[in-house]
Every structure is written in structure tokens, then in C-alpha cells.
């Protein structure tokens, strides 16, 4: 599918934003439930003036595996893509229908839920092998400094070659800096899985410098493994939900790095089946 292109480091694809209704029930134990709704029309109104014409809806944690709001948008906007949360016993035919709808990833949101027994469900390996065969990726989100423990919860997926996408710069431990175990744990998987990092939600990193983190990931993985996402509407950090400012960050990061970052080309590989 054709996707509008932009200048190299100013993305036209937002690979991480959320939609949700104001009246949806949150799952038990949700860490945060916004007291408002976020609609696709609101995102479009903010994104289009910035040159963003396509994007990836990521299922928010508080809705669990109820992906209806996300799927309703995909049904109306086939140029968009989705990353869903799934139950481990999701039937193969449901996965096939999700793929046809535009879903290209499954999210393991382990922030605040690392010890949840559901991550060890015996049905996960077969389900993740199935989505890998469709070209999907596994998106992993953990607590700050918690990525190594989160990656330890993954079943052995080495035979699937499923790509891994790390949310929000991988959320390394700010006290450890470049020596943080986050980088070591991620790179231990990089020879078995294509590994991508979402450069997003720097305000969730407890004061860490996003430019320094981007430079670290670019050194380890290359700029062809970096993705940009706005994280709109910045749940629990709504005061920083300034879309033009968020969209200006990738170009500033590339300027600081001293080389262009092909955010859109990377997004097409992960979410649009490599389409140019």
C-alpha cells in the first residue's frame, strides 16, 4: 500500500498513538484510566498539518484485549495499521481476520504486570509463531529499567525470527546510563530477531536525555532500526501532548546525531510489509 513520504528525518508515519472511547471499561488493575476519550478524528486534526498521513494505533493497556475501538478505525481508514493486545488462546482464524484488517503486531505490555501469570501461558509460543508467519512483530513494553526482566519472560521464539519492537527507547534505568542492562539484554536477542526501538514518550523516562538514548541505539543497531511515535494523547502526561512539538523532535534528534534517520522507511518495513 502506498504511504505518503516526507523528508527523511521528518516522519509522515506516526508509529505509536492511541484511540479509546470515554465510556469504555478499564480492565481490573489498570494503572491509569483517562477521564476522557481520544478519537481518530482528533489525531488526524493534529497530525495532518504536520505532514503525518499514516500511522499505527497501539492498543492502550487499560483496555486489555478489547481491541474494538482500534479495529473500528482500521475499518474506516485502511491506510492505517494496528498493534493489538491478545489473549494467549486467541484462535488462528481471529488472527487471520485481524491481519486482513491491518493489524501487524501484538503488544506485551508488562509495565506494572511483570509477575502476571498470563505471560507464562502455554499457548503463547504457538500464537506468536503464527503471527510471526504473517509478518507481525512483538512489541514489548516494561517499566523503567525493567526491560531485561520483561525479555526474560518471553518464550523461546528463536525459531520464528519474529521481529521485536521495544517501546519508548526501551525505558533504560536512568541510574545506570550507557551501562544499563537494558542495552545488553536487547542486544543478546538481536542476532535471532530483527530488533527495532520506538523513539517515543521521552517524558516517561524519568529525565533521561532522549538524544543520548537515540545515539546509543543508533550505535548499537543502526539508524535503520529506529521508529518514531508521538504517543498521543500522552496518557498520564497530557500536559505534554503538543503534537507539533512531538513531531519536531525526530528532525532535532537527527540534527544532533549528524545524519538522517529513515523513520518512514523503517516504519514501512515493520508495518506496511516493506511497501514503498
mmCIF file with all atom_site columns, C-alpha atoms in Angstrom, residues 11-153:
data_model
loop_
_atom_site.group_PDB
_atom_site.id
_atom_site.type_symbol
_atom_site.label_atom_id
_atom_site.label_alt_id
_atom_site.label_comp_id
_atom_site.label_asym_id
_atom_site.label_entity_id
_atom_site.label_seq_id
_atom_site.pdbx_PDB_ins_code
_atom_site.Cartn_x
_atom_site.Cartn_y
_atom_site.Cartn_z
_atom_site.occupancy
_atom_site.B_iso_or_equiv
_atom_site.pdbx_formal_charge
_atom_site.auth_seq_id
_atom_site.auth_comp_id
_atom_site.auth_asym_id
_atom_site.auth_atom_id
_atom_site.pdbx_PDB_model_num
ATOM 1   C CA . UNK A 1 11  ? 8.258   11.395  9.508  1.00 0.00 ? 11  UNK A CA 1
ATOM 2   C CA . UNK A 1 12  ? 4.907   11.118  7.781  1.00 0.00 ? 12  UNK A CA 1
ATOM 3   C CA . UNK A 1 13  ? 4.112   7.899   9.675  1.00 0.00 ? 13  UNK A CA 1
ATOM 4   C CA . UNK A 1 14  ? 3.351   8.041   13.384 1.00 0.00 ? 14  UNK A CA 1
ATOM 5   C CA . UNK A 1 15  ? 4.053   4.518   14.654 1.00 0.00 ? 15  UNK A CA 1
ATOM 6   C CA . UNK A 1 16  ? 2.581   4.936   18.142 1.00 0.00 ? 16  UNK A CA 1
ATOM 7   C CA . UNK A 1 17  ? -0.635  6.634   19.149 1.00 0.00 ? 17  UNK A CA 1
ATOM 8   C CA . UNK A 1 18  ? -3.824  5.594   20.916 1.00 0.00 ? 18  UNK A CA 1
ATOM 9   C CA . UNK A 1 19  ? -7.574  5.884   20.463 1.00 0.00 ? 19  UNK A CA 1
ATOM 10  C CA . UNK A 1 20  ? -10.139 4.966   23.093 1.00 0.00 ? 20  UNK A CA 1
ATOM 11  C CA . UNK A 1 21  ? -13.735 5.842   23.966 1.00 0.00 ? 21  UNK A CA 1
ATOM 12  C CA . UNK A 1 22  ? -14.550 7.877   27.034 1.00 0.00 ? 22  UNK A CA 1
ATOM 13  C CA . UNK A 1 23  ? -17.006 5.300   28.333 1.00 0.00 ? 23  UNK A CA 1
ATOM 14  C CA . UNK A 1 24  ? -15.013 2.067   27.883 1.00 0.00 ? 24  UNK A CA 1
ATOM 15  C CA . UNK A 1 25  ? -14.498 -0.079  30.955 1.00 0.00 ? 25  UNK A CA 1
ATOM 16  C CA . UNK A 1 26  ? -10.899 -0.422  32.099 1.00 0.00 ? 26  UNK A CA 1
ATOM 17  C CA . UNK A 1 27  ? -9.528  -3.866  32.836 1.00 0.00 ? 27  UNK A CA 1
ATOM 18  C CA . UNK A 1 28  ? -9.200  -4.815  36.513 1.00 0.00 ? 28  UNK A CA 1
ATOM 19  C CA . UNK A 1 29  ? -5.970  -3.481  37.993 1.00 0.00 ? 29  UNK A CA 1
ATOM 20  C CA . UNK A 1 30  ? -5.431  -0.826  35.302 1.00 0.00 ? 30  UNK A CA 1
ATOM 21  C CA . UNK A 1 31  ? -2.715  1.601   36.403 1.00 0.00 ? 31  UNK A CA 1
ATOM 22  C CA . UNK A 1 32  ? -4.458  4.588   34.822 1.00 0.00 ? 32  UNK A CA 1
ATOM 23  C CA . UNK A 1 33  ? -7.740  5.267   33.075 1.00 0.00 ? 33  UNK A CA 1
ATOM 24  C CA . UNK A 1 34  ? -8.068  8.633   31.328 1.00 0.00 ? 34  UNK A CA 1
ATOM 25  C CA . UNK A 1 35  ? -11.246 10.527  32.188 1.00 0.00 ? 35  UNK A CA 1
ATOM 26  C CA . UNK A 1 36  ? -11.741 11.409  28.520 1.00 0.00 ? 36  UNK A CA 1
ATOM 27  C CA . UNK A 1 37  ? -11.845 9.820   25.088 1.00 0.00 ? 37  UNK A CA 1
ATOM 28  C CA . UNK A 1 38  ? -9.288  10.111  22.297 1.00 0.00 ? 38  UNK A CA 1
ATOM 29  C CA . UNK A 1 39  ? -10.612 9.805   18.754 1.00 0.00 ? 39  UNK A CA 1
ATOM 30  C CA . UNK A 1 40  ? -9.074  9.184   15.369 1.00 0.00 ? 40  UNK A CA 1
ATOM 31  C CA . UNK A 1 41  ? -10.585 12.438  14.111 1.00 0.00 ? 41  UNK A CA 1
ATOM 32  C CA . UNK A 1 42  ? -8.774  14.351  16.859 1.00 0.00 ? 42  UNK A CA 1
ATOM 33  C CA . UNK A 1 43  ? -5.475  12.681  15.935 1.00 0.00 ? 43  UNK A CA 1
ATOM 34  C CA . UNK A 1 44  ? -5.985  13.480  12.234 1.00 0.00 ? 44  UNK A CA 1
ATOM 35  C CA . UNK A 1 45  ? -6.692  17.124  13.015 1.00 0.00 ? 45  UNK A CA 1
ATOM 36  C CA . UNK A 1 46  ? -3.384  17.374  14.849 1.00 0.00 ? 46  UNK A CA 1
ATOM 37  C CA . UNK A 1 47  ? -1.280  15.135  12.607 1.00 0.00 ? 47  UNK A CA 1
ATOM 38  C CA . UNK A 1 48  ? -2.201  16.284  9.113  1.00 0.00 ? 48  UNK A CA 1
ATOM 39  C CA . UNK A 1 49  ? -0.886  19.874  9.458  1.00 0.00 ? 49  UNK A CA 1
ATOM 40  C CA . UNK A 1 50  ? 2.447   18.315  10.466 1.00 0.00 ? 50  UNK A CA 1
ATOM 41  C CA . UNK A 1 51  ? 2.576   16.244  7.263  1.00 0.00 ? 51  UNK A CA 1
ATOM 42  C CA . UNK A 1 52  ? 1.672   12.989  9.009  1.00 0.00 ? 52  UNK A CA 1
ATOM 43  C CA . UNK A 1 53  ? -0.665  10.994  6.778  1.00 0.00 ? 53  UNK A CA 1
ATOM 44  C CA . UNK A 1 54  ? -0.477  7.453   8.157  1.00 0.00 ? 54  UNK A CA 1
ATOM 45  C CA . UNK A 1 55  ? 0.019   5.827   11.489 1.00 0.00 ? 55  UNK A CA 1
ATOM 46  C CA . UNK A 1 56  ? -0.147  2.892   13.841 1.00 0.00 ? 56  UNK A CA 1
ATOM 47  C CA . UNK A 1 57  ? -2.796  2.622   16.508 1.00 0.00 ? 57  UNK A CA 1
ATOM 48  C CA . UNK A 1 58  ? -1.411  0.843   19.565 1.00 0.00 ? 58  UNK A CA 1
ATOM 49  C CA . UNK A 1 59  ? -3.827  -0.767  21.994 1.00 0.00 ? 59  UNK A CA 1
ATOM 50  C CA . UNK A 1 60  ? -3.662  1.054   25.351 1.00 0.00 ? 60  UNK A CA 1
ATOM 51  C CA . UNK A 1 61  ? -3.014  -1.077  28.395 1.00 0.00 ? 61  UNK A CA 1
ATOM 52  C CA . UNK A 1 62  ? -6.187  -0.136  30.271 1.00 0.00 ? 62  UNK A CA 1
ATOM 53  C CA . UNK A 1 63  ? -8.412  -1.676  27.566 1.00 0.00 ? 63  UNK A CA 1
ATOM 54  C CA . UNK A 1 64  ? -6.676  -5.037  27.670 1.00 0.00 ? 64  UNK A CA 1
ATOM 55  C CA . UNK A 1 65  ? -7.576  -7.286  24.728 1.00 0.00 ? 65  UNK A CA 1
ATOM 56  C CA . UNK A 1 66  ? -10.754 -5.359  23.899 1.00 0.00 ? 66  UNK A CA 1
ATOM 57  C CA . UNK A 1 67  ? -9.456  -4.016  20.574 1.00 0.00 ? 67  UNK A CA 1
ATOM 58  C CA . UNK A 1 68  ? -12.805 -2.815  19.223 1.00 0.00 ? 68  UNK A CA 1
ATOM 59  C CA . UNK A 1 69  ? -12.022 0.906   19.143 1.00 0.00 ? 69  UNK A CA 1
ATOM 60  C CA . UNK A 1 70  ? -8.772  0.262   17.273 1.00 0.00 ? 70  UNK A CA 1
ATOM 61  C CA . UNK A 1 71  ? -10.444 -2.078  14.783 1.00 0.00 ? 71  UNK A CA 1
ATOM 62  C CA . UNK A 1 72  ? -13.256 0.386   14.114 1.00 0.00 ? 72  UNK A CA 1
ATOM 63  C CA . UNK A 1 73  ? -10.658 2.923   12.965 1.00 0.00 ? 73  UNK A CA 1
ATOM 64  C CA . UNK A 1 74  ? -8.878  0.382   10.757 1.00 0.00 ? 74  UNK A CA 1
ATOM 65  C CA . UNK A 1 75  ? -12.192 -0.476  9.099  1.00 0.00 ? 75  UNK A CA 1
ATOM 66  C CA . UNK A 1 76  ? -12.706 3.188   8.155  1.00 0.00 ? 76  UNK A CA 1
ATOM 67  C CA . UNK A 1 77  ? -9.075  4.017   7.383  1.00 0.00 ? 77  UNK A CA 1
ATOM 68  C CA . UNK A 1 78  ? -7.332  1.160   5.527  1.00 0.00 ? 78  UNK A CA 1
ATOM 69  C CA . UNK A 1 79  ? -4.105  3.159   5.223  1.00 0.00 ? 79  UNK A CA 1
ATOM 70  C CA . UNK A 1 80  ? -3.631  2.836   8.982  1.00 0.00 ? 80  UNK A CA 1
ATOM 71  C CA . UNK A 1 81  ? -2.121  -0.098  10.859 1.00 0.00 ? 81  UNK A CA 1
ATOM 72  C CA . UNK A 1 82  ? -2.666  -1.551  14.311 1.00 0.00 ? 82  UNK A CA 1
ATOM 73  C CA . UNK A 1 83  ? -0.865  -3.255  17.179 1.00 0.00 ? 83  UNK A CA 1
ATOM 74  C CA . UNK A 1 84  ? -3.252  -5.202  19.404 1.00 0.00 ? 84  UNK A CA 1
ATOM 75  C CA . UNK A 1 85  ? -3.263  -6.968  22.722 1.00 0.00 ? 85  UNK A CA 1
ATOM 76  C CA . UNK A 1 86  ? -4.330  -10.602 22.505 1.00 0.00 ? 86  UNK A CA 1
ATOM 77  C CA . UNK A 1 87  ? -5.281  -13.371 24.858 1.00 0.00 ? 87  UNK A CA 1
ATOM 78  C CA . UNK A 1 88  ? -2.890  -16.317 24.527 1.00 0.00 ? 88  UNK A CA 1
ATOM 79  C CA . UNK A 1 89  ? -5.657  -18.678 23.388 1.00 0.00 ? 89  UNK A CA 1
ATOM 80  C CA . UNK A 1 90  ? -6.791  -16.413 20.529 1.00 0.00 ? 90  UNK A CA 1
ATOM 81  C CA . UNK A 1 91  ? -7.905  -18.735 17.671 1.00 0.00 ? 91  UNK A CA 1
ATOM 82  C CA . UNK A 1 92  ? -5.904  -18.709 14.408 1.00 0.00 ? 92  UNK A CA 1
ATOM 83  C CA . UNK A 1 93  ? -8.916  -17.596 12.367 1.00 0.00 ? 93  UNK A CA 1
ATOM 84  C CA . UNK A 1 94  ? -9.259  -14.499 14.566 1.00 0.00 ? 94  UNK A CA 1
ATOM 85  C CA . UNK A 1 95  ? -5.596  -13.674 13.963 1.00 0.00 ? 95  UNK A CA 1
ATOM 86  C CA . UNK A 1 96  ? -6.144  -14.071 10.203 1.00 0.00 ? 96  UNK A CA 1
ATOM 87  C CA . UNK A 1 97  ? -9.069  -11.640 10.324 1.00 0.00 ? 97  UNK A CA 1
ATOM 88  C CA . UNK A 1 98  ? -7.009  -9.162  12.323 1.00 0.00 ? 98  UNK A CA 1
ATOM 89  C CA . UNK A 1 99  ? -4.273  -9.342  9.719  1.00 0.00 ? 99  UNK A CA 1
ATOM 90  C CA . UNK A 1 100 ? -6.777  -8.619  6.954  1.00 0.00 ? 100 UNK A CA 1
ATOM 91  C CA . UNK A 1 101 ? -7.975  -5.617  8.960  1.00 0.00 ? 101 UNK A CA 1
ATOM 92  C CA . UNK A 1 102 ? -4.466  -4.111  9.052  1.00 0.00 ? 102 UNK A CA 1
ATOM 93  C CA . UNK A 1 103 ? -3.021  -5.394  12.321 1.00 0.00 ? 103 UNK A CA 1
ATOM 94  C CA . UNK A 1 104 ? 0.717   -6.013  12.157 1.00 0.00 ? 104 UNK A CA 1
ATOM 95  C CA . UNK A 1 105 ? 1.801   -6.562  15.736 1.00 0.00 ? 105 UNK A CA 1
ATOM 96  C CA . UNK A 1 106 ? 0.882   -7.849  19.178 1.00 0.00 ? 106 UNK A CA 1
ATOM 97  C CA . UNK A 1 107 ? 1.806   -5.910  22.281 1.00 0.00 ? 107 UNK A CA 1
ATOM 98  C CA . UNK A 1 108 ? 3.040   -7.385  25.550 1.00 0.00 ? 108 UNK A CA 1
ATOM 99  C CA . UNK A 1 109 ? 2.503   -4.503  27.959 1.00 0.00 ? 109 UNK A CA 1
ATOM 100 C CA . UNK A 1 110 ? 4.314   -5.724  31.058 1.00 0.00 ? 110 UNK A CA 1
ATOM 101 C CA . UNK A 1 111 ? 4.598   -2.354  32.809 1.00 0.00 ? 111 UNK A CA 1
ATOM 102 C CA . UNK A 1 112 ? 3.408   -2.967  36.336 1.00 0.00 ? 112 UNK A CA 1
ATOM 103 C CA . UNK A 1 113 ? 2.479   -6.530  35.371 1.00 0.00 ? 113 UNK A CA 1
ATOM 104 C CA . UNK A 1 114 ? 5.779   -8.364  35.124 1.00 0.00 ? 114 UNK A CA 1
ATOM 105 C CA . UNK A 1 115 ? 4.699   -11.086 37.542 1.00 0.00 ? 115 UNK A CA 1
ATOM 106 C CA . UNK A 1 116 ? 1.345   -11.711 35.867 1.00 0.00 ? 116 UNK A CA 1
ATOM 107 C CA . UNK A 1 117 ? 0.975   -15.459 35.363 1.00 0.00 ? 117 UNK A CA 1
ATOM 108 C CA . UNK A 1 118 ? -0.592  -14.924 31.924 1.00 0.00 ? 118 UNK A CA 1
ATOM 109 C CA . UNK A 1 119 ? 2.841   -14.323 30.364 1.00 0.00 ? 119 UNK A CA 1
ATOM 110 C CA . UNK A 1 120 ? 3.667   -17.980 31.051 1.00 0.00 ? 120 UNK A CA 1
ATOM 111 C CA . UNK A 1 121 ? 0.518   -19.372 29.436 1.00 0.00 ? 121 UNK A CA 1
ATOM 112 C CA . UNK A 1 122 ? 1.461   -22.445 27.365 1.00 0.00 ? 122 UNK A CA 1
ATOM 113 C CA . UNK A 1 123 ? -0.478  -21.195 24.330 1.00 0.00 ? 123 UNK A CA 1
ATOM 114 C CA . UNK A 1 124 ? 1.798   -18.182 23.752 1.00 0.00 ? 124 UNK A CA 1
ATOM 115 C CA . UNK A 1 125 ? 4.570   -19.904 21.735 1.00 0.00 ? 125 UNK A CA 1
ATOM 116 C CA . UNK A 1 126 ? 2.157   -21.267 19.134 1.00 0.00 ? 126 UNK A CA 1
ATOM 117 C CA . UNK A 1 127 ? 0.269   -17.982 18.859 1.00 0.00 ? 127 UNK A CA 1
ATOM 118 C CA . UNK A 1 128 ? 3.443   -15.919 18.475 1.00 0.00 ? 128 UNK A CA 1
ATOM 119 C CA . UNK A 1 129 ? 4.809   -18.359 15.908 1.00 0.00 ? 129 UNK A CA 1
ATOM 120 C CA . UNK A 1 130 ? 1.568   -17.921 13.956 1.00 0.00 ? 130 UNK A CA 1
ATOM 121 C CA . UNK A 1 131 ? 1.695   -14.119 13.985 1.00 0.00 ? 131 UNK A CA 1
ATOM 122 C CA . UNK A 1 132 ? 5.376   -14.257 13.029 1.00 0.00 ? 132 UNK A CA 1
ATOM 123 C CA . UNK A 1 133 ? 4.443   -16.308 9.958  1.00 0.00 ? 133 UNK A CA 1
ATOM 124 C CA . UNK A 1 134 ? 2.165   -13.431 8.918  1.00 0.00 ? 134 UNK A CA 1
ATOM 125 C CA . UNK A 1 135 ? 4.989   -10.906 9.237  1.00 0.00 ? 135 UNK A CA 1
ATOM 126 C CA . UNK A 1 136 ? 3.845   -9.421  12.530 1.00 0.00 ? 136 UNK A CA 1
ATOM 127 C CA . UNK A 1 137 ? 6.160   -8.238  15.282 1.00 0.00 ? 137 UNK A CA 1
ATOM 128 C CA . UNK A 1 138 ? 6.066   -8.490  19.075 1.00 0.00 ? 138 UNK A CA 1
ATOM 129 C CA . UNK A 1 139 ? 6.083   -5.124  20.838 1.00 0.00 ? 139 UNK A CA 1
ATOM 130 C CA . UNK A 1 140 ? 7.442   -5.206  24.388 1.00 0.00 ? 140 UNK A CA 1
ATOM 131 C CA . UNK A 1 141 ? 6.731   -2.544  26.971 1.00 0.00 ? 141 UNK A CA 1
ATOM 132 C CA . UNK A 1 142 ? 8.064   -2.680  30.526 1.00 0.00 ? 142 UNK A CA 1
ATOM 133 C CA . UNK A 1 143 ? 8.799   -0.496  33.498 1.00 0.00 ? 143 UNK A CA 1
ATOM 134 C CA . UNK A 1 144 ? 11.742  1.904   33.568 1.00 0.00 ? 144 UNK A CA 1
ATOM 135 C CA . UNK A 1 145 ? 14.811  -0.288  33.981 1.00 0.00 ? 145 UNK A CA 1
ATOM 136 C CA . UNK A 1 146 ? 12.625  -3.381  33.670 1.00 0.00 ? 146 UNK A CA 1
ATOM 137 C CA . UNK A 1 147 ? 13.271  -4.467  30.077 1.00 0.00 ? 147 UNK A CA 1
ATOM 138 C CA . UNK A 1 148 ? 15.775  -7.246  30.935 1.00 0.00 ? 148 UNK A CA 1
ATOM 139 C CA . UNK A 1 149 ? 13.251  -8.887  33.251 1.00 0.00 ? 149 UNK A CA 1
ATOM 140 C CA . UNK A 1 150 ? 10.496  -8.403  30.669 1.00 0.00 ? 150 UNK A CA 1
ATOM 141 C CA . UNK A 1 151 ? 12.558  -10.041 27.935 1.00 0.00 ? 151 UNK A CA 1
ATOM 142 C CA . UNK A 1 152 ? 13.269  -12.935 30.296 1.00 0.00 ? 152 UNK A CA 1
ATOM 143 C CA . UNK A 1 153 ? 9.534   -13.646 30.361 1.00 0.00 ? 153 UNK A CA 1
#
